[in-house]
Each structure stands twice: as structure tokens, then as C-alpha cells.
mmCIF file of C-alpha atoms in Angstrom:
data_model
loop_
_atom_site.group_PDB
_atom_site.id
_atom_site.type_symbol
_atom_site.label_atom_id
_atom_site.label_comp_id
_atom_site.label_asym_id
_atom_site.label_seq_id
_atom_site.Cartn_x
_atom_site.Cartn_y
_atom_site.Cartn_z
ATOM 1 C CA MET A 1 118.023 -47.720 -125.891
ATOM 2 C CA SER A 2 119.986 -49.208 -123.197
ATOM 3 C CA GLY A 3 122.515 -50.484 -125.416
ATOM 4 C CA GLY A 4 123.253 -46.714 -126.180
ATOM 5 C CA SER A 5 126.993 -44.901 -125.598
ATOM 6 C CA ASP A 6 126.454 -42.544 -122.117
ATOM 7 C CA GLY A 7 125.679 -39.052 -123.320
ATOM 8 C CA GLU A 8 122.384 -40.681 -125.801
ATOM 9 C CA LEU A 9 121.093 -41.843 -122.448
ATOM 10 C CA LEU A 10 121.942 -38.801 -120.825
ATOM 11 C CA ALA A 11 120.305 -36.866 -123.310
ATOM 12 C CA ALA A 12 117.165 -39.078 -123.406
ATOM 13 C CA TRP A 13 116.518 -39.154 -120.152
ATOM 14 C CA GLN A 14 116.698 -35.693 -119.839
ATOM 15 C CA ALA A 15 113.771 -35.983 -122.732
ATOM 16 C CA GLY A 16 111.344 -37.807 -119.871
ATOM 17 C CA ASP A 17 112.399 -41.051 -121.525
ATOM 18 C CA ARG A 18 112.481 -42.986 -117.983
ATOM 19 C CA ARG A 19 114.090 -45.895 -119.723
ATOM 20 C CA ALA A 20 117.202 -44.289 -120.789
ATOM 21 C CA GLY A 21 117.640 -42.996 -117.344
ATOM 22 C CA ALA A 22 117.369 -46.862 -116.114
ATOM 23 C CA ALA A 23 120.236 -48.015 -118.165
ATOM 24 C CA LEU A 24 122.253 -45.382 -117.258
ATOM 25 C CA PHE A 25 121.355 -46.323 -113.688
ATOM 26 C CA ASP A 26 122.224 -50.239 -114.070
ATOM 27 C CA ARG A 27 125.331 -48.798 -116.019
ATOM 28 C CA HIS A 28 126.822 -47.112 -113.340
ATOM 29 C CA PHE A 29 124.956 -47.601 -109.807
ATOM 30 C CA ARG A 30 127.731 -50.011 -108.450
ATOM 31 C CA ALA A 31 130.415 -47.879 -109.142
ATOM 32 C CA VAL A 32 129.269 -44.692 -107.852
ATOM 33 C CA ALA A 33 127.444 -47.411 -105.066
ATOM 34 C CA ARG A 34 130.572 -48.806 -104.749
ATOM 35 C CA PHE A 35 132.502 -45.287 -104.114
ATOM 36 C CA VAL A 36 130.731 -43.711 -100.940
ATOM 37 C CA ARG A 37 129.958 -47.779 -99.439
ATOM 38 C CA ALA A 38 133.993 -47.393 -98.141
ATOM 39 C CA LYS A 39 132.820 -43.692 -96.553
ATOM 40 C CA LEU A 40 129.625 -43.733 -95.361
ATOM 41 C CA TRP A 41 127.947 -45.231 -91.956
ATOM 42 C CA SER A 42 124.961 -47.463 -92.962
ATOM 43 C CA GLU A 43 123.637 -48.839 -96.399
ATOM 44 C CA ASP A 44 120.738 -45.746 -95.714
ATOM 45 C CA ASP A 45 123.023 -43.167 -96.297
ATOM 46 C CA VAL A 46 124.697 -44.864 -99.567
ATOM 47 C CA ASP A 47 121.497 -45.286 -100.980
ATOM 48 C CA ASP A 48 120.518 -41.852 -100.514
ATOM 49 C CA LEU A 49 123.358 -40.496 -101.696
ATOM 50 C CA VAL A 50 123.610 -42.627 -104.698
ATOM 51 C CA GLN A 51 119.735 -41.253 -105.782
ATOM 52 C CA SER A 52 120.506 -37.843 -104.894
ATOM 53 C CA THR A 53 123.752 -38.054 -106.467
ATOM 54 C CA PHE A 54 121.895 -39.129 -110.087
ATOM 55 C CA VAL A 55 119.659 -36.846 -109.498
ATOM 56 C CA ALA A 56 121.621 -33.969 -109.588
ATOM 57 C CA CYS A 57 123.180 -35.092 -113.040
ATOM 58 C CA LEU A 58 119.562 -35.585 -114.375
ATOM 59 C CA GLU A 59 118.795 -31.361 -113.012
ATOM 60 C CA ALA A 60 121.959 -30.596 -114.318
ATOM 61 C CA PRO A 61 122.918 -32.151 -117.709
ATOM 62 C CA ALA A 62 124.335 -28.867 -119.624
ATOM 63 C CA ARG A 63 127.703 -29.147 -117.182
ATOM 64 C CA PHE A 64 127.737 -33.059 -118.800
ATOM 65 C CA ARG A 65 129.699 -32.129 -121.855
ATOM 66 C CA GLY A 66 130.733 -34.730 -122.937
ATOM 67 C CA GLU A 67 133.881 -34.102 -122.261
ATOM 68 C CA GLY A 68 135.915 -37.632 -120.459
ATOM 69 C CA SER A 69 132.924 -40.046 -118.963
ATOM 70 C CA LEU A 70 129.978 -40.144 -117.838
ATOM 71 C CA ARG A 71 131.281 -42.120 -114.703
ATOM 72 C CA GLY A 72 133.749 -40.079 -113.534
ATOM 73 C CA TYR A 73 131.019 -37.639 -113.676
ATOM 74 C CA LEU A 74 129.139 -39.080 -111.485
ATOM 75 C CA LEU A 75 131.781 -39.887 -109.030
ATOM 76 C CA GLY A 76 132.829 -35.710 -108.929
ATOM 77 C CA ILE A 77 129.166 -35.293 -107.889
ATOM 78 C CA ALA A 78 129.446 -38.252 -105.495
ATOM 79 C CA TYR A 79 132.050 -36.667 -104.189
ATOM 80 C CA HIS A 80 131.144 -33.412 -103.498
ATOM 81 C CA LYS A 81 127.877 -34.501 -102.029
ATOM 82 C CA LEU A 82 129.919 -36.653 -99.097
ATOM 83 C CA GLN A 83 132.047 -33.928 -98.475
ATOM 84 C CA LYS A 84 128.814 -31.422 -97.798
ATOM 85 C CA LEU A 85 127.171 -34.527 -95.709
ATOM 86 C CA TYR A 86 130.278 -34.645 -93.845
ATOM 87 C CA ALA A 87 130.548 -31.170 -92.862
ATOM 88 C CA GLU A 88 126.408 -31.280 -92.401
ATOM 89 C CA ARG A 89 127.217 -33.920 -89.640
ATOM 90 C CA ALA A 90 130.686 -32.308 -88.485
ATOM 91 C CA ARG A 91 128.491 -28.698 -88.149
ATOM 92 C CA ARG A 92 131.591 -27.261 -89.688
ATOM 93 C CA PRO A 93 133.829 -27.207 -93.198
ATOM 94 C CA ILE A 94 136.163 -30.577 -93.692
ATOM 95 C CA ASP A 95 139.593 -30.045 -94.994
ATOM 96 C CA VAL A 96 139.906 -33.211 -97.277
ATOM 97 C CA GLU A 97 143.778 -32.963 -96.681
ATOM 98 C CA GLU A 98 143.339 -33.613 -93.066
ATOM 99 C CA VAL A 99 140.450 -35.544 -92.274
ATOM 100 C CA SER A 100 140.228 -38.692 -93.181
ATOM 101 C CA VAL A 101 136.970 -40.887 -92.597
ATOM 102 C CA HIS A 102 138.044 -43.101 -89.283
ATOM 103 C CA ASP A 103 138.551 -39.394 -87.430
ATOM 104 C CA LEU A 104 134.872 -37.888 -89.120
ATOM 105 C CA GLY A 105 133.181 -40.987 -86.408
ATOM 106 C CA PRO A 106 132.250 -45.047 -86.561
ATOM 107 C CA GLY A 107 132.883 -46.311 -90.846
ATOM 108 C CA PRO A 108 131.644 -48.786 -92.333
ATOM 109 C CA SER A 109 131.841 -52.832 -90.797
ATOM 110 C CA THR A 110 134.860 -54.454 -92.586
ATOM 111 C CA ALA A 111 132.629 -57.358 -92.805
ATOM 112 C CA LEU A 112 131.821 -55.964 -95.796
ATOM 113 C CA ALA A 113 135.426 -57.245 -96.762
ATOM 114 C CA ARG A 114 135.917 -61.123 -96.187
ATOM 115 C CA ARG A 115 139.557 -61.404 -96.588
ATOM 116 C CA ALA A 116 142.013 -60.988 -93.682
ATOM 117 C CA GLU A 117 143.821 -58.434 -96.483
ATOM 118 C CA GLN A 118 141.172 -56.679 -97.782
ATOM 119 C CA ARG A 119 139.513 -56.148 -94.301
ATOM 120 C CA LEU A 120 143.365 -54.456 -93.071
ATOM 121 C CA LEU A 121 143.476 -52.271 -96.752
ATOM 122 C CA LEU A 122 139.727 -51.073 -95.658
ATOM 123 C CA ALA A 123 140.356 -49.737 -92.497
ATOM 124 C CA GLY A 124 143.961 -48.478 -94.121
ATOM 125 C CA LEU A 125 141.961 -46.183 -96.404
ATOM 126 C CA ARG A 126 139.750 -45.563 -94.314
ATOM 127 C CA ARG A 127 142.451 -43.715 -92.316
ATOM 128 C CA LEU A 128 143.975 -41.880 -94.640
ATOM 129 C CA PRO A 129 142.873 -38.098 -95.376
ATOM 130 C CA LEU A 130 140.386 -37.963 -97.789
ATOM 131 C CA GLN A 131 141.681 -36.445 -100.992
ATOM 132 C CA PHE A 132 144.330 -39.502 -100.718
ATOM 133 C CA GLN A 133 141.486 -41.961 -99.717
ATOM 134 C CA VAL A 134 139.950 -40.835 -103.026
ATOM 135 C CA VAL A 135 142.993 -41.231 -105.799
ATOM 136 C CA LEU A 136 143.416 -44.572 -104.335
ATOM 137 C CA GLU A 137 140.263 -45.788 -105.156
ATOM 138 C CA LEU A 138 140.273 -44.480 -108.353
ATOM 139 C CA SER A 139 143.015 -45.344 -109.136
ATOM 140 C CA PHE A 140 142.689 -49.137 -107.792
ATOM 141 C CA TRP A 141 138.553 -49.765 -107.980
ATOM 142 C CA GLU A 142 137.447 -47.959 -111.122
ATOM 143 C CA ASP A 143 141.644 -47.925 -113.148
ATOM 144 C CA MET A 144 141.507 -44.811 -113.756
ATOM 145 C CA THR A 145 144.819 -42.866 -115.542
ATOM 146 C CA ALA A 146 145.640 -39.620 -113.325
ATOM 147 C CA GLY A 147 143.941 -37.285 -116.393
ATOM 148 C CA ALA A 148 140.856 -39.423 -115.359
ATOM 149 C CA ILE A 149 141.574 -39.081 -111.829
ATOM 150 C CA GLY A 150 142.169 -35.401 -112.394
ATOM 151 C CA ALA A 151 139.167 -34.467 -114.696
ATOM 152 C CA VAL A 152 136.872 -35.740 -111.934
ATOM 153 C CA LEU A 153 138.913 -33.920 -108.880
ATOM 154 C CA GLY A 154 139.167 -30.893 -110.907
ATOM 155 C CA GLU A 155 143.167 -31.118 -110.866
ATOM 156 C CA PRO A 156 145.401 -30.809 -112.890
ATOM 157 C CA GLU A 157 147.502 -34.270 -114.026
ATOM 158 C CA GLY A 158 150.288 -33.696 -112.719
ATOM 159 C CA THR A 159 149.164 -32.556 -109.355
ATOM 160 C CA VAL A 160 147.174 -36.619 -108.844
ATOM 161 C CA ARG A 161 150.567 -38.071 -109.378
ATOM 162 C CA THR A 162 152.127 -36.400 -106.997
ATOM 163 C CA ARG A 163 148.983 -37.409 -104.987
ATOM 164 C CA LEU A 164 148.546 -40.789 -105.870
ATOM 165 C CA ARG A 165 152.898 -42.051 -105.162
ATOM 166 C CA ARG A 166 152.047 -39.870 -101.732
ATOM 167 C CA ALA A 167 148.793 -41.602 -100.865
ATOM 168 C CA LYS A 168 150.676 -44.715 -101.210
ATOM 169 C CA GLU A 169 152.977 -43.623 -99.226
ATOM 170 C CA LEU A 170 151.053 -43.182 -96.100
ATOM 171 C CA LEU A 171 148.703 -46.415 -96.686
ATOM 172 C CA ALA A 172 151.829 -48.284 -95.816
ATOM 173 C CA VAL A 173 152.139 -46.381 -92.508
ATOM 174 C CA GLN A 174 148.650 -46.399 -91.617
ATOM 175 C CA LEU A 175 148.811 -50.594 -92.556
ATOM 176 C CA ARG A 176 151.812 -51.037 -89.838
ATOM 177 C CA ARG A 177 149.671 -48.445 -87.532
ATOM 178 C CA LEU A 178 147.226 -50.643 -87.523
ATOM 179 C CA GLY A 179 149.063 -54.102 -85.764
ATOM 180 C CA ALA A 180 148.254 -55.885 -87.859
ATOM 181 C CA ALA A 181 150.233 -59.768 -87.694
ATOM 182 C CA PRO A 182 153.839 -59.749 -89.752
ATOM 183 C CA ALA A 183 152.407 -62.139 -92.280
ATOM 184 C CA LEU A 184 149.412 -60.392 -92.973
ATOM 185 C CA LEU A 185 151.154 -56.944 -93.481
ATOM 186 C CA ASP A 186 153.745 -58.769 -95.858
ATOM 187 C CA SER A 187 151.036 -60.480 -97.412
ATOM 188 C CA THR A 188 148.933 -56.972 -98.081
ATOM 189 C CA LEU A 189 151.904 -54.980 -99.333
ATOM 190 C CA GLY A 190 153.469 -57.307 -101.409
ATOM 191 C CA ASP A 191 150.704 -56.969 -103.695
ATOM 192 C CA LEU A 192 148.199 -54.373 -102.594
ATOM 193 C CA ALA A 193 147.121 -54.305 -106.079
ATOM 194 C CA ARG A 194 145.469 -57.454 -106.576
ATOM 195 C CA TRP A 195 143.897 -57.161 -102.849
ATOM 196 C CA ALA A 196 142.460 -53.417 -104.240
ATOM 197 C CA ARG A 197 141.036 -55.179 -107.611
ATOM 198 C CA SER A 198 139.357 -58.478 -104.892
ATOM 199 C CA LEU A 199 138.171 -55.338 -102.722
ATOM 200 C CA ARG A 200 136.859 -53.921 -105.540
ATOM 201 C CA ALA A 201 133.966 -56.491 -105.813
ATOM 202 C CA GLU A 202 133.348 -56.880 -101.920
ATOM 203 C CA LEU A 203 131.971 -53.403 -102.205
#
């Protein structure tokens, strides 16, 4: 059953087949963990949120209707859970259009990244308002189209396209504000997509 489609595995898991659940977890764990690791403070937080994301998928399977990908569905759950966690810790609602992961407190160590360009990029991403960080990561790390990102976020494709353009502009501003050496800044901005893909492998 481990070779079945996502929909088949989810249905089997819902019916009580733990092997199907394990196969789904193995298939999508890295994407969900990567998504939350760039936005949380500790590996315990990462583990807890990843687990709760998969549990939520199991407990409300009727919400996944086979439209779009299950991975996108899981990332959408993780994003909502992240916002809820931030709000609980800040004791107030979080405005994803204004607040960045950096604003919310000490972020994950950039030691997760080996190359200087990767560390600079990760620091810049965490200084973007959350909605812009998320669309860039889904585009760079998950190779999602604007339409697929819109399905994750529940927003029109045109809105996502506009946000992606603006996110890249804001990222360039943040990278410059970080005061990196000119050669490092030029290297990072000159091949942003490649450095983002290489950072994906580190996370």
C-alpha cells in the first residue's frame, strides 16, 4: 500500500491502516518539517507542530477532496497552526501582512545553513512579513505554481502572483539591510533561486 496515491493512502489510514499512515508520513514529512523549521524556535516545537499537522489531516479527512495535492493541504494546515501558535505566545492576533518571524522572538539558528549565502538568505526570509516569507518558500522550496500556492492559502492566483513579485522586492531590501559584504550580497542576489534550492536541502 506504500506505493498508492495520496488519496488512497489517506483513505486507508482513515480506515485504520497504520502502515498507510506511516507511508504518508514518510512521503510528506520532510516538506512539512522544512516549512515549519524556518519559522520556529526549537526542534521540539517543530516536532510537535509536524505531528499535530498530520493528526489534523487524519481527524478531518473529509476536508481533503482530492483537489490539489495532499502536500499542499498539509502545508496549509501547518500554516494555520503556526499562526495559532504565534497568537497564543504573543497573547494577541498576529497580522501576517505586517509581522515577521524575526519580530516574534529569537528565531531558529542560521547554523542550519552551511554556506554564507544560505545563512544570509534565511535571515532575510525571516525578516519578511509572514505572508511574503510563506509564498517565497512555497515557490522556491516546493516548486509550487502561483495557482498551487493559492490553493494552499485559499487566495486567488492573481493575488499570489502579485505577492510573489512584491516578496522578491522586499527580500532584496532585507538582504541589503543585513549589512552583508558586497561580494556576498551580489552572490546571493545574483542567483537567488539556486541558493534557495540549496537551502531547501539543508532544512
